[in-house]
Amino acid sequence: MSNTEVLSRQIAFTDEQAMLLDAAMTFCREQSPIARVRELMSTDTGFDAVVWQRMIELGWPGLCIDEAQGGAGLTLAEAAVLTECMGRHLLSTPFVSTQLAVAALQAGADQTLQGLWLSRIAAGLPATVALLEDDGDWRLTAFEASARASEAGSLTLSGTKTLVPDAAVAGVVLVAVSYEGMPAIAVLPAASIPAGHIQRETVLDETRRCYRLELDGIQIPR
């Protein structure tokens, strides 16, 4: 068997990624000592807003967003570099959930929606995705949660999403729903979510915050 046929166990970094890795390791080590991790486990949000602001100043929320929309124009490879460092030091922030929302917007939203939300996220607005439902199935082709058109021209949502990361602090939630028999993503601004529709769930990893999102009756522009 030739060397090219053997799966490589080496992870190579570009010079830019190596510099980002060094900066991220130093940042996470300094900002997330284990004593602080334990303190944050008992807080409502589970993360330090001051640390998140420092990450905003470094441009990390907009890492994978185009420069024209206020981001750095990098890729998920660079986001993975940051995420590995955060995991190593148990640094809890809305970074991962925000990057998932960015990817969803880039993959499926039109230019108007991208222009509306990606620039805000690059400026530091936390975001998240709501995929799972009560059965815990990871299917991406059919959902119990749904969106239906109303007479007023808006969309009315129904159903429940579970294990939605960072939902209590997200400025926008990308919700996987069924719409006219097809899978779709509903862009749900936090301001459209009534009080009481987001409820914290108990999970094994107390350094993370996940929530149950009740969609019944919520309306969004079509």
Tab-separated table of C-alpha atoms in Angstrom, residues 26-222:
chain	number	residue	atom	x	y	z
A	26	THR	CA	-3.584	32.173	24.864
A	27	PHE	CA	-6.973	33.905	24.950
A	28	CYS	CA	-8.909	30.846	26.118
A	29	ARG	CA	-6.333	29.909	28.741
A	30	GLU	CA	-6.367	33.420	30.208
A	31	GLN	CA	-10.124	34.021	29.974
A	32	SER	CA	-11.333	30.628	31.152
A	33	PRO	CA	-9.492	29.385	34.251
A	34	ILE	CA	-11.209	26.412	35.836
A	35	ALA	CA	-12.339	28.446	38.859
A	36	ARG	CA	-14.189	30.821	36.531
A	37	VAL	CA	-15.719	27.881	34.652
A	38	ARG	CA	-17.208	26.610	37.913
A	39	GLU	CA	-18.574	30.061	38.770
A	40	LEU	CA	-20.288	30.422	35.390
A	41	MET	CA	-22.018	27.046	35.732
A	42	SER	CA	-24.350	28.614	38.305
A	43	THR	CA	-25.251	31.700	36.250
A	44	ASP	CA	-28.323	32.123	34.054
A	45	THR	CA	-26.525	32.400	30.708
A	46	GLY	CA	-23.543	30.171	31.494
A	47	PHE	CA	-21.016	32.539	29.934
A	48	ASP	CA	-19.225	35.790	30.698
A	49	ALA	CA	-20.597	38.732	28.702
A	50	VAL	CA	-17.302	40.588	29.130
A	51	VAL	CA	-15.396	37.725	27.500
A	52	TRP	CA	-17.933	37.631	24.651
A	53	GLN	CA	-17.379	41.361	24.123
A	54	ARG	CA	-13.633	40.774	23.893
A	55	MET	CA	-14.273	38.098	21.271
A	56	ILE	CA	-16.408	40.596	19.346
A	57	GLU	CA	-13.522	43.064	19.440
A	58	LEU	CA	-11.278	40.350	17.973
A	59	GLY	CA	-13.797	39.834	15.161
A	60	TRP	CA	-14.461	36.190	15.984
A	61	PRO	CA	-18.281	36.155	15.609
A	62	GLY	CA	-17.854	37.352	12.009
A	63	LEU	CA	-14.954	35.050	11.224
A	64	CYS	CA	-16.811	33.202	8.429
A	65	ILE	CA	-18.817	36.180	7.183
A	66	ASP	CA	-17.805	37.999	4.012
A	67	GLU	CA	-15.804	41.183	4.389
A	68	ALA	CA	-18.546	43.105	2.551
A	69	GLN	CA	-20.882	42.233	5.441
A	70	GLY	CA	-18.426	43.205	8.145
A	71	GLY	CA	-16.749	39.834	8.648
A	72	ALA	CA	-13.274	38.421	8.152
A	73	GLY	CA	-14.114	36.325	5.083
A	74	LEU	CA	-12.515	33.144	6.436
A	75	THR	CA	-13.904	29.586	6.489
A	76	LEU	CA	-15.176	26.910	8.856
A	77	ALA	CA	-11.615	25.590	9.018
A	78	GLU	CA	-10.603	28.722	10.909
A	79	ALA	CA	-13.752	28.510	13.055
A	80	ALA	CA	-12.766	24.943	13.962
A	81	VAL	CA	-9.388	26.211	15.161
A	82	LEU	CA	-11.123	28.539	17.608
A	83	THR	CA	-13.666	25.952	18.667
A	84	GLU	CA	-10.975	23.401	19.535
A	85	CYS	CA	-9.294	25.890	21.844
A	86	MET	CA	-12.595	26.823	23.484
A	87	GLY	CA	-13.393	23.176	24.113
A	88	ARG	CA	-9.970	22.475	25.558
A	89	HIS	CA	-10.405	25.257	28.125
A	90	LEU	CA	-14.175	24.873	28.658
A	91	LEU	CA	-14.752	28.421	27.457
A	92	SER	CA	-18.519	28.719	27.124
A	93	THR	CA	-19.861	31.427	24.779
A	94	PRO	CA	-22.490	31.563	21.993
A	95	PHE	CA	-19.696	31.172	19.413
A	96	VAL	CA	-20.557	27.685	18.098
A	97	SER	CA	-24.311	28.275	17.902
A	98	THR	CA	-23.654	31.592	16.156
A	99	GLN	CA	-21.415	29.943	13.550
A	100	LEU	CA	-24.110	27.343	12.832
A	101	ALA	CA	-26.609	30.144	12.252
A	102	VAL	CA	-24.152	31.916	9.943
A	103	ALA	CA	-23.720	28.746	7.897
A	104	ALA	CA	-27.499	28.288	7.647
A	105	LEU	CA	-28.015	31.857	6.461
A	106	GLN	CA	-25.233	31.558	3.909
A	107	ALA	CA	-26.595	28.267	2.597
A	108	GLY	CA	-30.279	29.103	2.336
A	109	ALA	CA	-31.179	32.747	2.853
A	110	ASP	CA	-31.647	35.232	0.035
A	111	GLN	CA	-29.472	38.314	-0.274
A	112	THR	CA	-31.965	40.489	1.596
A	113	LEU	CA	-32.003	38.277	4.673
A	114	GLN	CA	-28.246	37.771	4.548
A	115	GLY	CA	-27.708	41.504	4.347
A	116	LEU	CA	-30.076	42.055	7.259
A	117	TRP	CA	-28.618	39.509	9.678
A	118	LEU	CA	-25.017	38.682	8.783
A	119	SER	CA	-23.798	42.223	9.345
A	120	ARG	CA	-25.465	42.249	12.777
A	121	ILE	CA	-23.910	38.914	13.672
A	122	ALA	CA	-20.489	40.140	12.526
A	123	ALA	CA	-20.977	43.093	14.882
A	124	GLY	CA	-21.573	40.702	17.796
A	125	LEU	CA	-25.236	39.667	17.769
A	126	PRO	CA	-25.474	36.064	19.084
A	127	ALA	CA	-27.515	33.665	16.935
A	128	THR	CA	-28.498	30.013	17.025
A	129	VAL	CA	-30.268	27.159	15.215
A	130	ALA	CA	-33.284	25.108	16.349
A	131	LEU	CA	-33.223	21.654	14.750
A	132	LEU	CA	-34.189	18.913	17.201
A	133	GLU	CA	-37.696	17.996	18.316
A	134	ASP	CA	-39.043	15.852	21.154
A	135	ASP	CA	-38.129	12.545	19.510
A	136	GLY	CA	-34.480	13.616	19.240
A	137	ASP	CA	-34.245	12.534	15.603
A	138	TRP	CA	-31.607	14.319	13.502
A	139	ARG	CA	-33.661	14.003	10.321
A	140	LEU	CA	-33.377	17.035	8.072
A	141	THR	CA	-36.157	16.232	5.617
A	142	ALA	CA	-39.311	16.218	7.741
A	143	PHE	CA	-40.287	18.132	10.853
A	144	GLU	CA	-43.301	18.219	13.138
A	145	ALA	CA	-42.750	21.950	13.591
A	146	SER	CA	-44.354	23.861	10.747
A	147	ALA	CA	-44.973	27.249	9.185
A	148	ARG	CA	-48.242	28.080	7.451
A	149	ALA	CA	-49.364	31.184	5.609
A	150	SER	CA	-52.029	33.324	7.262
A	151	GLU	CA	-54.588	35.553	5.598
A	152	ALA	CA	-52.581	38.613	6.610
A	153	GLY	CA	-49.637	37.410	4.535
A	154	SER	CA	-47.441	36.447	7.492
A	155	LEU	CA	-46.362	32.961	8.529
A	156	THR	CA	-47.668	31.327	11.694
A	157	LEU	CA	-45.360	28.809	13.370
A	158	SER	CA	-46.332	25.773	15.412
A	159	GLY	CA	-44.553	22.932	17.177
A	160	THR	CA	-41.702	22.570	19.641
A	161	LYS	CA	-37.928	22.568	19.317
A	162	THR	CA	-35.646	21.107	21.971
A	163	LEU	CA	-31.987	21.454	22.941
A	164	VAL	CA	-31.692	24.835	21.248
A	165	PRO	CA	-28.272	26.170	22.311
A	166	ASP	CA	-28.030	29.715	23.668
A	167	ALA	CA	-31.655	30.490	22.753
A	168	ALA	CA	-32.084	32.850	25.702
A	169	VAL	CA	-29.369	35.217	24.445
A	170	ALA	CA	-29.712	34.801	20.667
A	171	GLY	CA	-30.856	37.812	18.673
A	172	VAL	CA	-32.148	35.530	15.928
A	173	VAL	CA	-33.031	31.821	15.789
A	174	LEU	CA	-32.933	29.778	12.570
A	175	VAL	CA	-35.761	27.243	13.009
A	176	ALA	CA	-36.099	24.098	10.910
A	177	VAL	CA	-39.775	23.673	9.957
A	178	SER	CA	-42.036	22.055	7.407
A	179	TYR	CA	-43.484	24.584	4.951
A	180	GLU	CA	-45.895	23.542	2.190
A	181	GLY	CA	-44.698	19.958	2.568
A	182	MET	CA	-41.001	20.805	2.227
A	183	PRO	CA	-38.229	21.408	4.777
A	184	ALA	CA	-37.441	25.084	5.304
A	185	ILE	CA	-35.694	27.466	7.664
A	186	ALA	CA	-37.771	30.093	9.426
A	187	VAL	CA	-35.796	33.187	10.423
A	188	LEU	CA	-37.137	34.038	13.858
A	189	PRO	CA	-35.992	37.317	15.464
A	190	ALA	CA	-35.806	37.210	19.238
A	191	ALA	CA	-38.245	40.119	19.411
A	192	SER	CA	-40.898	37.873	17.827
A	193	ILE	CA	-40.690	35.265	20.611
A	194	PRO	CA	-43.257	35.892	23.374
A	195	ALA	CA	-42.284	35.674	27.030
A	196	GLY	CA	-42.417	32.134	28.363
A	197	HIS	CA	-41.822	30.424	25.006
A	198	ILE	CA	-38.155	29.761	25.842
A	199	GLN	CA	-37.594	27.393	28.765
A	200	ARG	CA	-34.247	26.164	30.011
A	201	GLU	CA	-33.604	22.422	29.761
A	202	THR	CA	-31.455	20.274	32.026
A	203	VAL	CA	-28.470	18.730	30.236
A	204	LEU	CA	-25.486	16.698	31.426
A	205	ASP	CA	-22.933	19.346	30.455
A	206	GLU	CA	-23.584	22.176	32.884
A	207	THR	CA	-21.104	24.437	31.096
A	208	ARG	CA	-23.630	24.754	28.249
A	209	ARG	CA	-27.143	26.188	28.094
A	210	CYS	CA	-29.882	24.566	26.023
A	211	TYR	CA	-33.538	25.507	25.815
A	212	ARG	CA	-36.958	24.322	24.746
A	213	LEU	CA	-38.599	26.625	22.226
A	214	GLU	CA	-42.391	26.639	21.933
A	215	LEU	CA	-43.421	27.936	18.509
A	216	ASP	CA	-47.220	27.808	18.699
A	217	GLY	CA	-48.777	31.080	17.587
A	218	ILE	CA	-45.529	32.902	16.769
A	219	GLN	CA	-45.795	34.942	13.562
A	220	ILE	CA	-43.041	36.118	11.247
A	221	PRO	CA	-43.055	38.003	7.907
A	222	ARG	CA	-43.542	35.696	4.963
